[in-house]
C-alpha cells in the first residue's frame, strides 16, 4: 500500500507540473496578445518551459505504462505522441518573428492541452484520495492513523 500511495503522489505532482507549464504558456500568450510583453520575452519564456513539459509528460506516461495503468497511460501516450511529432517537426518552440501569427493557433492548442491536463488531474486526485482512504480502512492503516493523530495531539499539547 505505501508504494501505491507513493505512485499516486508522484503522479499527482507530475500532473501539477504539467498544469503549471500549460497555464504559464497561456498566460504568456495572453500577455503578448494584450501587448503587456514584447515578442522576444514571450518567445523566450514560452520556449523555456516547453522541454520540461515534454520531459514531465514522457516521465508520467512511462510511469503509468510501466505500472500497468493501461487506460490512463494510453491517454497520456496520445499526447506524448503529439509532443514527439511537434518536436521532430521542430514546431515545439515559439519563433520570435512568427509569434504574433502563432498566437491564435497556439492558444487553442494550449487550451486543449489544459482541458486534457485538468481531466487527468481530476483522475489523479481521485485515485490519490481513494488510495489514502483505503489505506485507513485496513487494521494496520487504522493503527498508523491513530498513532499519527496521537502524535499530533501530543505535539499541539506541548505547544500550549
PDB file of N, CA and C in Angstrom, residues 49-142:
ATOM      1  N   UNK A  49       9.856  26.645 -21.010  1.00  0.00           N
ATOM      2  CA  UNK A  49       9.088  25.595 -20.340  1.00  0.00           C
ATOM      3  C   UNK A  49       8.661  24.447 -21.260  1.00  0.00           C
ATOM      4  N   UNK A  50       8.926  24.541 -22.545  1.00  0.00           N
ATOM      5  CA  UNK A  50       8.463  23.509 -23.473  1.00  0.00           C
ATOM      6  C   UNK A  50       9.150  22.169 -23.216  1.00  0.00           C
ATOM      7  N   UNK A  51      10.468  22.157 -23.166  1.00  0.00           N
ATOM      8  CA  UNK A  51      11.202  20.899 -22.964  1.00  0.00           C
ATOM      9  C   UNK A  51      10.910  20.295 -21.588  1.00  0.00           C
ATOM     10  N   UNK A  52      10.881  21.081 -20.498  1.00  0.00           N
ATOM     11  CA  UNK A  52      10.480  20.480 -19.217  1.00  0.00           C
ATOM     12  C   UNK A  52       9.065  19.891 -19.249  1.00  0.00           C
ATOM     13  N   UNK A  53       8.154  20.541 -19.951  1.00  0.00           N
ATOM     14  CA  UNK A  53       6.797  19.994 -20.071  1.00  0.00           C
ATOM     15  C   UNK A  53       6.823  18.653 -20.801  1.00  0.00           C
ATOM     16  N   UNK A  54       7.561  18.580 -21.894  1.00  0.00           N
ATOM     17  CA  UNK A  54       7.655  17.338 -22.657  1.00  0.00           C
ATOM     18  C   UNK A  54       8.321  16.247 -21.824  1.00  0.00           C
ATOM     19  N   UNK A  55       9.326  16.606 -21.041  1.00  0.00           N
ATOM     20  CA  UNK A  55      10.012  15.627 -20.201  1.00  0.00           C
ATOM     21  C   UNK A  55       9.076  15.105 -19.111  1.00  0.00           C
ATOM     22  N   UNK A  56       8.310  15.995 -18.487  1.00  0.00           N
ATOM     23  CA  UNK A  56       7.330  15.571 -17.469  1.00  0.00           C
ATOM     24  C   UNK A  56       6.282  14.666 -18.088  1.00  0.00           C
ATOM     25  N   UNK A  57       5.836  15.005 -19.280  1.00  0.00           N
ATOM     26  CA  UNK A  57       4.843  14.184 -19.962  1.00  0.00           C
ATOM     27  C   UNK A  57       5.399  12.800 -20.266  1.00  0.00           C
ATOM     28  N   UNK A  58       6.648  12.745 -20.739  1.00  0.00           N
ATOM     29  CA  UNK A  58       7.276  11.454 -21.034  1.00  0.00           C
ATOM     30  C   UNK A  58       7.457  10.633 -19.762  1.00  0.00           C
ATOM     31  N   UNK A  59       7.897  11.270 -18.686  1.00  0.00           N
ATOM     32  CA  UNK A  59       8.095  10.565 -17.424  1.00  0.00           C
ATOM     33  C   UNK A  59       6.773  10.031 -16.873  1.00  0.00           C
ATOM     34  N   UNK A  60       5.743  10.862 -16.910  1.00  0.00           N
ATOM     35  CA  UNK A  60       4.436  10.435 -16.415  1.00  0.00           C
ATOM     36  C   UNK A  60       3.879   9.292 -17.251  1.00  0.00           C
ATOM     37  N   UNK A  61       3.995   9.376 -18.561  1.00  0.00           N
ATOM     38  CA  UNK A  61       3.496   8.311 -19.435  1.00  0.00           C
ATOM     39  C   UNK A  61       4.242   7.008 -19.185  1.00  0.00           C
ATOM     40  N   UNK A  62       5.568   7.091 -19.069  1.00  0.00           N
ATOM     41  CA  UNK A  62       6.356   5.885 -18.802  1.00  0.00           C
ATOM     42  C   UNK A  62       5.989   5.294 -17.445  1.00  0.00           C
ATOM     43  N   UNK A  63       5.823   6.134 -16.452  1.00  0.00           N
ATOM     44  CA  UNK A  63       5.448   5.671 -15.114  1.00  0.00           C
ATOM     45  C   UNK A  63       4.102   4.958 -15.135  1.00  0.00           C
ATOM     46  N   UNK A  64       3.146   5.529 -15.838  1.00  0.00           N
ATOM     47  CA  UNK A  64       1.821   4.920 -15.909  1.00  0.00           C
ATOM     48  C   UNK A  64       1.841   3.595 -16.660  1.00  0.00           C
ATOM     49  N   UNK A  65       2.533   3.552 -17.781  1.00  0.00           N
ATOM     50  CA  UNK A  65       2.560   2.331 -18.583  1.00  0.00           C
ATOM     51  C   UNK A  65       3.363   1.226 -17.903  1.00  0.00           C
ATOM     52  N   UNK A  66       4.467   1.589 -17.263  1.00  0.00           N
ATOM     53  CA  UNK A  66       5.283   0.583 -16.588  1.00  0.00           C
ATOM     54  C   UNK A  66       4.607   0.028 -15.333  1.00  0.00           C
ATOM     55  N   UNK A  67       3.692   0.798 -14.761  1.00  0.00           N
ATOM     56  CA  UNK A  67       2.992   0.324 -13.564  1.00  0.00           C
ATOM     57  C   UNK A  67       1.703  -0.433 -13.905  1.00  0.00           C
ATOM     58  N   UNK A  68       1.384  -0.525 -15.188  1.00  0.00           N
ATOM     59  CA  UNK A  68       0.213  -1.298 -15.597  1.00  0.00           C
ATOM     60  C   UNK A  68      -1.083  -0.514 -15.613  1.00  0.00           C
ATOM     61  N   UNK A  69      -1.023   0.792 -15.552  1.00  0.00           N
ATOM     62  CA  UNK A  69      -2.228   1.632 -15.655  1.00  0.00           C
ATOM     63  C   UNK A  69      -2.459   1.915 -17.138  1.00  0.00           C
ATOM     64  N   UNK A  70      -2.980   0.914 -17.853  1.00  0.00           N
ATOM     65  CA  UNK A  70      -3.022   0.961 -19.312  1.00  0.00           C
ATOM     66  C   UNK A  70      -3.929   2.044 -19.863  1.00  0.00           C
ATOM     67  N   UNK A  71      -5.125   2.173 -19.342  1.00  0.00           N
ATOM     68  CA  UNK A  71      -6.065   3.166 -19.884  1.00  0.00           C
ATOM     69  C   UNK A  71      -5.567   4.585 -19.633  1.00  0.00           C
ATOM     70  N   UNK A  72      -5.161   4.832 -18.409  1.00  0.00           N
ATOM     71  CA  UNK A  72      -4.665   6.161 -18.037  1.00  0.00           C
ATOM     72  C   UNK A  72      -3.365   6.464 -18.786  1.00  0.00           C
ATOM     73  N   UNK A  73      -2.515   5.454 -18.924  1.00  0.00           N
ATOM     74  CA  UNK A  73      -1.271   5.621 -19.665  1.00  0.00           C
ATOM     75  C   UNK A  73      -1.508   5.840 -21.149  1.00  0.00           C
ATOM     76  N   UNK A  74      -2.517   5.156 -21.697  1.00  0.00           N
ATOM     77  CA  UNK A  74      -2.824   5.321 -23.122  1.00  0.00           C
ATOM     78  C   UNK A  74      -3.308   6.738 -23.415  1.00  0.00           C
ATOM     79  N   UNK A  75      -4.064   7.318 -22.492  1.00  0.00           N
ATOM     80  CA  UNK A  75      -4.484   8.717 -22.661  1.00  0.00           C
ATOM     81  C   UNK A  75      -3.264   9.627 -22.781  1.00  0.00           C
ATOM     82  N   UNK A  76      -2.319   9.422 -21.889  1.00  0.00           N
ATOM     83  CA  UNK A  76      -1.123  10.256 -21.906  1.00  0.00           C
ATOM     84  C   UNK A  76      -0.212   9.910 -23.081  1.00  0.00           C
ATOM     85  N   UNK A  77      -0.267   8.678 -23.552  1.00  0.00           N
ATOM     86  CA  UNK A  77       0.551   8.275 -24.691  1.00  0.00           C
ATOM     87  C   UNK A  77       0.137   9.023 -25.954  1.00  0.00           C
ATOM     88  N   UNK A  78      -1.150   9.292 -26.091  1.00  0.00           N
ATOM     89  CA  UNK A  78      -1.631  10.055 -27.248  1.00  0.00           C
ATOM     90  C   UNK A  78      -1.022  11.460 -27.247  1.00  0.00           C
ATOM     91  N   UNK A  79      -1.060  12.118 -26.094  1.00  0.00           N
ATOM     92  CA  UNK A  79      -0.485  13.463 -26.016  1.00  0.00           C
ATOM     93  C   UNK A  79       1.031  13.420 -26.160  1.00  0.00           C
ATOM     94  N   UNK A  80       1.670  12.399 -25.618  1.00  0.00           N
ATOM     95  CA  UNK A  80       3.110  12.268 -25.777  1.00  0.00           C
ATOM     96  C   UNK A  80       3.471  12.084 -27.252  1.00  0.00           C
ATOM     97  N   UNK A  81       2.676  11.314 -27.969  1.00  0.00           N
ATOM     98  CA  UNK A  81       2.897  11.158 -29.402  1.00  0.00           C
ATOM     99  C   UNK A  81       2.790  12.489 -30.136  1.00  0.00           C
ATOM    100  N   UNK A  82       1.821  13.295 -29.742  1.00  0.00           N
ATOM    101  CA  UNK A  82       1.682  14.634 -30.335  1.00  0.00           C
ATOM    102  C   UNK A  82       2.907  15.488 -30.014  1.00  0.00           C
ATOM    103  N   UNK A  83       3.379  15.410 -28.778  1.00  0.00           N
ATOM    104  CA  UNK A  83       4.568  16.184 -28.397  1.00  0.00           C
ATOM    105  C   UNK A  83       5.797  15.729 -29.180  1.00  0.00           C
ATOM    106  N   UNK A  84       5.951  14.436 -29.357  1.00  0.00           N
ATOM    107  CA  UNK A  84       7.082  13.912 -30.139  1.00  0.00           C
ATOM    108  C   UNK A  84       6.987  14.396 -31.577  1.00  0.00           C
ATOM    109  N   UNK A  85       5.778  14.380 -32.134  1.00  0.00           N
ATOM    110  CA  UNK A  85       5.581  14.867 -33.500  1.00  0.00           C
ATOM    111  C   UNK A  85       5.960  16.347 -33.606  1.00  0.00           C
ATOM    112  N   UNK A  86       5.535  17.149 -32.651  1.00  0.00           N
ATOM    113  CA  UNK A  86       5.885  18.576 -32.659  1.00  0.00           C
ATOM    114  C   UNK A  86       7.396  18.763 -32.559  1.00  0.00           C
ATOM    115  N   UNK A  87       8.025  17.962 -31.709  1.00  0.00           N
ATOM    116  CA  UNK A  87       9.468  18.072 -31.516  1.00  0.00           C
ATOM    117  C   UNK A  87      10.223  17.686 -32.787  1.00  0.00           C
ATOM    118  N   UNK A  88       9.826  16.598 -33.423  1.00  0.00           N
ATOM    119  CA  UNK A  88      10.524  16.142 -34.628  1.00  0.00           C
ATOM    120  C   UNK A  88      10.331  17.097 -35.799  1.00  0.00           C
ATOM    121  N   UNK A  89       9.198  17.761 -35.854  1.00  0.00           N
ATOM    122  CA  UNK A  89       8.944  18.742 -36.916  1.00  0.00           C
ATOM    123  C   UNK A  89       9.512  20.120 -36.578  1.00  0.00           C
ATOM    124  N   UNK A  90      10.117  20.232 -35.409  1.00  0.00           N
ATOM    125  CA  UNK A  90      10.678  21.497 -34.913  1.00  0.00           C
ATOM    126  C   UNK A  90       9.612  22.585 -34.781  1.00  0.00           C
ATOM    127  N   UNK A  91       8.414  22.176 -34.405  1.00  0.00           N
ATOM    128  CA  UNK A  91       7.323  23.122 -34.203  1.00  0.00           C
ATOM    129  C   UNK A  91       7.032  23.338 -32.728  1.00  0.00           C
ATOM    130  N   UNK A  92       7.902  22.848 -31.871  1.00  0.00           N
ATOM    131  CA  UNK A  92       7.653  22.939 -30.433  1.00  0.00           C
ATOM    132  C   UNK A  92       8.078  24.279 -29.848  1.00  0.00           C
ATOM    133  N   UNK A  93       8.985  24.970 -30.496  1.00  0.00           N
ATOM    134  CA  UNK A  93       9.468  26.251 -29.984  1.00  0.00           C
ATOM    135  C   UNK A  93       8.750  27.413 -30.651  1.00  0.00           C
ATOM    136  N   UNK A  94       8.596  28.480 -29.897  1.00  0.00           N
ATOM    137  CA  UNK A  94       7.981  29.697 -30.440  1.00  0.00           C
ATOM    138  C   UNK A  94       9.055  30.525 -31.142  1.00  0.00           C
ATOM    139  N   UNK A  95       8.760  30.946 -32.347  1.00  0.00           N
ATOM    140  CA  UNK A  95       9.684  31.774 -33.120  1.00  0.00           C
ATOM    141  C   UNK A  95       9.339  33.236 -32.881  1.00  0.00           C
ATOM    142  N   UNK A  96      10.350  34.038 -32.577  1.00  0.00           N
ATOM    143  CA  UNK A  96      10.128  35.455 -32.255  1.00  0.00           C
ATOM    144  C   UNK A  96       9.490  36.189 -33.433  1.00  0.00           C
ATOM    145  N   UNK A  97       9.927  35.865 -34.650  1.00  0.00           N
ATOM    146  CA  UNK A  97       9.420  36.590 -35.816  1.00  0.00           C
ATOM    147  C   UNK A  97       8.019  36.147 -36.224  1.00  0.00           C
ATOM    148  N   UNK A  98       7.609  34.972 -35.806  1.00  0.00           N
ATOM    149  CA  UNK A  98       6.309  34.436 -36.206  1.00  0.00           C
ATOM    150  C   UNK A  98       5.291  34.394 -35.069  1.00  0.00           C
ATOM    151  N   UNK A  99       5.680  34.818 -33.894  1.00  0.00           N
ATOM    152  CA  UNK A  99       4.840  34.562 -32.723  1.00  0.00           C
ATOM    153  C   UNK A  99       3.488  35.284 -32.788  1.00  0.00           C
ATOM    154  N   UNK A 100       3.444  36.465 -33.416  1.00  0.00           N
ATOM    155  CA  UNK A 100       2.154  37.157 -33.494  1.00  0.00           C
ATOM    156  C   UNK A 100       1.167  36.402 -34.378  1.00  0.00           C
ATOM    157  N   UNK A 101       1.667  35.750 -35.425  1.00  0.00           N
ATOM    158  CA  UNK A 101       0.789  34.940 -36.273  1.00  0.00           C
ATOM    159  C   UNK A 101       0.437  33.614 -35.611  1.00  0.00           C
ATOM    160  N   UNK A 102       1.226  33.202 -34.633  1.00  0.00           N
ATOM    161  CA  UNK A 102       1.006  31.923 -33.971  1.00  0.00           C
ATOM    162  C   UNK A 102       0.138  32.038 -32.720  1.00  0.00           C
ATOM    163  N   UNK A 103      -0.228  33.233 -32.324  1.00  0.00           N
ATOM    164  CA  UNK A 103      -0.960  33.395 -31.063  1.00  0.00           C
ATOM    165  C   UNK A 103      -2.264  32.609 -31.069  1.00  0.00           C
ATOM    166  N   UNK A 104      -3.072  32.773 -32.088  1.00  0.00           N
ATOM    167  CA  UNK A 104      -4.370  32.090 -32.145  1.00  0.00           C
ATOM    168  C   UNK A 104      -4.250  30.568 -32.100  1.00  0.00           C
ATOM    169  N   UNK A 105      -3.506  29.978 -33.044  1.00  0.00           N
ATOM    170  CA  UNK A 105      -3.366  28.520 -33.013  1.00  0.00           C
ATOM    171  C   UNK A 105      -2.685  27.990 -31.744  1.00  0.00           C
ATOM    172  N   UNK A 106      -1.690  28.718 -31.260  1.00  0.00           N
ATOM    173  CA  UNK A 106      -1.003  28.280 -30.037  1.00  0.00           C
ATOM    174  C   UNK A 106      -1.937  28.331 -28.833  1.00  0.00           C
ATOM    175  N   UNK A 107      -2.757  29.375 -28.738  1.00  0.00           N
ATOM    176  CA  UNK A 107      -3.697  29.461 -27.611  1.00  0.00           C
ATOM    177  C   UNK A 107      -4.716  28.335 -27.672  1.00  0.00           C
ATOM    178  N   UNK A 108      -5.217  28.018 -28.859  1.00  0.00           N
ATOM    179  CA  UNK A 108      -6.161  26.909 -28.997  1.00  0.00           C
ATOM    180  C   UNK A 108      -5.519  25.586 -28.588  1.00  0.00           C
ATOM    181  N   UNK A 109      -4.279  25.390 -29.017  1.00  0.00           N
ATOM    182  CA  UNK A 109      -3.564  24.160 -28.671  1.00  0.00           C
ATOM    183  C   UNK A 109      -3.328  24.079 -27.159  1.00  0.00           C
ATOM    184  N   UNK A 110      -2.938  25.179 -26.556  1.00  0.00           N
ATOM    185  CA  UNK A 110      -2.681  25.189 -25.115  1.00  0.00           C
ATOM    186  C   UNK A 110      -3.976  25.035 -24.313  1.00  0.00           C
ATOM    187  N   UNK A 111      -5.070  25.595 -24.797  1.00  0.00           N
ATOM    188  CA  UNK A 111      -6.355  25.422 -24.103  1.00  0.00           C
ATOM    189  C   UNK A 111      -6.791  23.960 -24.198  1.00  0.00           C
ATOM    190  N   UNK A 112      -6.593  23.341 -25.352  1.00  0.00           N
ATOM    191  CA  UNK A 112      -6.902  21.913 -25.493  1.00  0.00           C
ATOM    192  C   UNK A 112      -6.075  21.068 -24.543  1.00  0.00           C
ATOM    193  N   UNK A 113      -4.769  21.381 -24.454  1.00  0.00           N
ATOM    194  CA  UNK A 113      -3.918  20.643 -23.523  1.00  0.00           C
ATOM    195  C   UNK A 113      -4.318  20.923 -22.083  1.00  0.00           C
ATOM    196  N   UNK A 114      -4.726  22.145 -21.790  1.00  0.00           N
ATOM    197  CA  UNK A 114      -5.164  22.491 -20.433  1.00  0.00           C
ATOM    198  C   UNK A 114      -6.399  21.673 -20.042  1.00  0.00           C
ATOM    199  N   UNK A 115      -7.346  21.537 -20.943  1.00  0.00           N
ATOM    200  CA  UNK A 115      -8.537  20.720 -20.672  1.00  0.00           C
ATOM    201  C   UNK A 115      -8.129  19.267 -20.428  1.00  0.00           C
ATOM    202  N   UNK A 116      -7.247  18.751 -21.262  1.00  0.00           N
ATOM    203  CA  UNK A 116      -6.761  17.379 -21.084  1.00  0.00           C
ATOM    204  C   UNK A 116      -6.074  17.216 -19.732  1.00  0.00           C
ATOM    205  N   UNK A 117      -5.185  18.149 -19.403  1.00  0.00           N
ATOM    206  CA  UNK A 117      -4.468  18.071 -18.127  1.00  0.00           C
ATOM    207  C   UNK A 117      -5.415  18.201 -16.938  1.00  0.00           C
ATOM    208  N   UNK A 118      -6.443  19.028 -17.057  1.00  0.00           N
ATOM    209  CA  UNK A 118      -7.403  19.157 -15.956  1.00  0.00           C
ATOM    210  C   UNK A 118      -8.182  17.861 -15.740  1.00  0.00           C
ATOM    211  N   UNK A 119      -8.594  17.238 -16.826  1.00  0.00           N
ATOM    212  CA  UNK A 119      -9.330  15.968 -16.705  1.00  0.00           C
ATOM    213  C   UNK A 119      -8.443  14.906 -16.072  1.00  0.00           C
ATOM    214  N   UNK A 120      -7.210  14.782 -16.555  1.00  0.00           N
ATOM    215  CA  UNK A 120      -6.318  13.768 -15.985  1.00  0.00           C
ATOM    216  C   UNK A 120      -5.880  14.142 -14.575  1.00  0.00           C
ATOM    217  N   UNK A 121      -5.851  15.429 -14.253  1.00  0.00           N
ATOM    218  CA  UNK A 121      -5.537  15.881 -12.892  1.00  0.00           C
ATOM    219  C   UNK A 121      -6.645  15.451 -11.925  1.00  0.00           C
ATOM    220  N   UNK A 122      -7.877  15.577 -12.355  1.00  0.00           N
ATOM    221  CA  UNK A 122      -9.003  15.147 -11.520  1.00  0.00           C
ATOM    222  C   UNK A 122      -8.935  13.636 -11.284  1.00  0.00           C
ATOM    223  N   UNK A 123      -8.580  12.886 -12.315  1.00  0.00           N
ATOM    224  CA  UNK A 123      -8.435  11.441 -12.156  1.00  0.00           C
ATOM    225  C   UNK A 123      -7.325  11.136 -11.149  1.00  0.00           C
ATOM    226  N   UNK A 124      -6.210  11.845 -11.244  1.00  0.00           N
ATOM    227  CA  UNK A 124      -5.091  11.606 -10.328  1.00  0.00           C
ATOM    228  C   UNK A 124      -5.486  11.944  -8.888  1.00  0.00           C
ATOM    229  N   UNK A 125      -6.214  13.046  -8.693  1.00  0.00           N
ATOM    230  CA  UNK A 125      -6.673  13.406  -7.345  1.00  0.00           C
ATOM    231  C   UNK A 125      -7.607  12.326  -6.806  1.00  0.00           C
ATOM    232  N   UNK A 126      -8.525  11.867  -7.636  1.00  0.00           N
ATOM    233  CA  UNK A 126      -9.465  10.831  -7.207  1.00  0.00           C
ATOM    234  C   UNK A 126      -8.722   9.570  -6.777  1.00  0.00           C
ATOM    235  N   UNK A 127      -7.773   9.123  -7.600  1.00  0.00           N
ATOM    236  CA  UNK A 127      -7.037   7.902  -7.278  1.00  0.00           C
ATOM    237  C   UNK A 127      -6.184   8.089  -6.027  1.00  0.00           C
ATOM    238  N   UNK A 128      -5.590   9.249  -5.853  1.00  0.00           N
ATOM    239  CA  UNK A 128      -4.787   9.522  -4.655  1.00  0.00           C
ATOM    240  C   UNK A 128      -5.661   9.466  -3.404  1.00  0.00           C
ATOM    241  N   UNK A 129      -6.809  10.095  -3.439  1.00  0.00           N
ATOM    242  CA  UNK A 129      -7.721  10.083  -2.290  1.00  0.00           C
ATOM    243  C   UNK A 129      -8.244   8.667  -2.047  1.00  0.00           C
ATOM    244  N   UNK A 130      -8.531   7.942  -3.118  1.00  0.00           N
ATOM    245  CA  UNK A 130      -9.008   6.568  -2.971  1.00  0.00           C
ATOM    246  C   UNK A 130      -7.972   5.706  -2.261  1.00  0.00           C
ATOM    247  N   UNK A 131      -6.714   5.842  -2.639  1.00  0.00           N
ATOM    248  CA  UNK A 131      -5.650   5.049  -2.012  1.00  0.00           C
ATOM    249  C   UNK A 131      -5.491   5.439  -0.543  1.00  0.00           C
ATOM    250  N   UNK A 132      -5.584   6.723  -0.242  1.00  0.00           N
ATOM    251  CA  UNK A 132      -5.457   7.166   1.155  1.00  0.00           C
ATOM    252  C   UNK A 132      -6.600   6.622   1.996  1.00  0.00           C
ATOM    253  N   UNK A 133      -7.808   6.730   1.492  1.00  0.00           N
ATOM    254  CA  UNK A 133      -8.973   6.240   2.243  1.00  0.00           C
ATOM    255  C   UNK A 133      -8.890   4.731   2.443  1.00  0.00           C
ATOM    256  N   UNK A 134      -8.546   4.005   1.389  1.00  0.00           N
ATOM    257  CA  UNK A 134      -8.438   2.552   1.518  1.00  0.00           C
ATOM    258  C   UNK A 134      -7.311   2.149   2.474  1.00  0.00           C
ATOM    259  N   UNK A 135      -6.264   2.957   2.531  1.00  0.00           N
ATOM    260  CA  UNK A 135      -5.172   2.653   3.459  1.00  0.00           C
ATOM    261  C   UNK A 135      -5.635   2.765   4.907  1.00  0.00           C
ATOM    262  N   UNK A 136      -6.537   3.702   5.174  1.00  0.00           N
ATOM    263  CA  UNK A 136      -7.027   3.879   6.543  1.00  0.00           C
ATOM    264  C   UNK A 136      -8.119   2.883   6.912  1.00  0.00           C
ATOM    265  N   UNK A 137      -8.653   2.157   5.951  1.00  0.00           N
ATOM    266  CA  UNK A 137      -9.686   1.172   6.246  1.00  0.00           C
ATOM    267  C   UNK A 137      -9.122  -0.177   6.681  1.00  0.00           C
ATOM    268  N   UNK A 138      -7.854  -0.410   6.456  1.00  0.00           N
ATOM    269  CA  UNK A 138      -7.242  -1.661   6.895  1.00  0.00           C
ATOM    270  C   UNK A 138      -6.886  -1.557   8.374  1.00  0.00           C
ATOM    271  N   UNK A 139      -6.772  -2.673   9.077  1.00  0.00           N
ATOM    272  CA  UNK A 139      -6.402  -2.619  10.501  1.00  0.00           C
ATOM    273  C   UNK A 139      -5.050  -1.944  10.749  1.00  0.00           C
ATOM    274  N   UNK A 140      -4.066  -2.254   9.907  1.00  0.00           N
ATOM    275  CA  UNK A 140      -2.767  -1.604  10.091  1.00  0.00           C
ATOM    276  C   UNK A 140      -2.846  -0.117   9.773  1.00  0.00           C
ATOM    277  N   UNK A 141      -3.707   0.249   8.819  1.00  0.00           N
ATOM    278  CA  UNK A 141      -3.902   1.659   8.497  1.00  0.00           C
ATOM    279  C   UNK A 141      -4.557   2.409   9.633  1.00  0.00           C
ATOM    280  N   UNK A 142      -5.495   1.770  10.308  1.00  0.00           N
ATOM    281  CA  UNK A 142      -6.143   2.400  11.462  1.00  0.00           C
ATOM    282  C   UNK A 142      -5.149   2.636  12.583  1.00  0.00           C
TER     283      UNK A 142
END
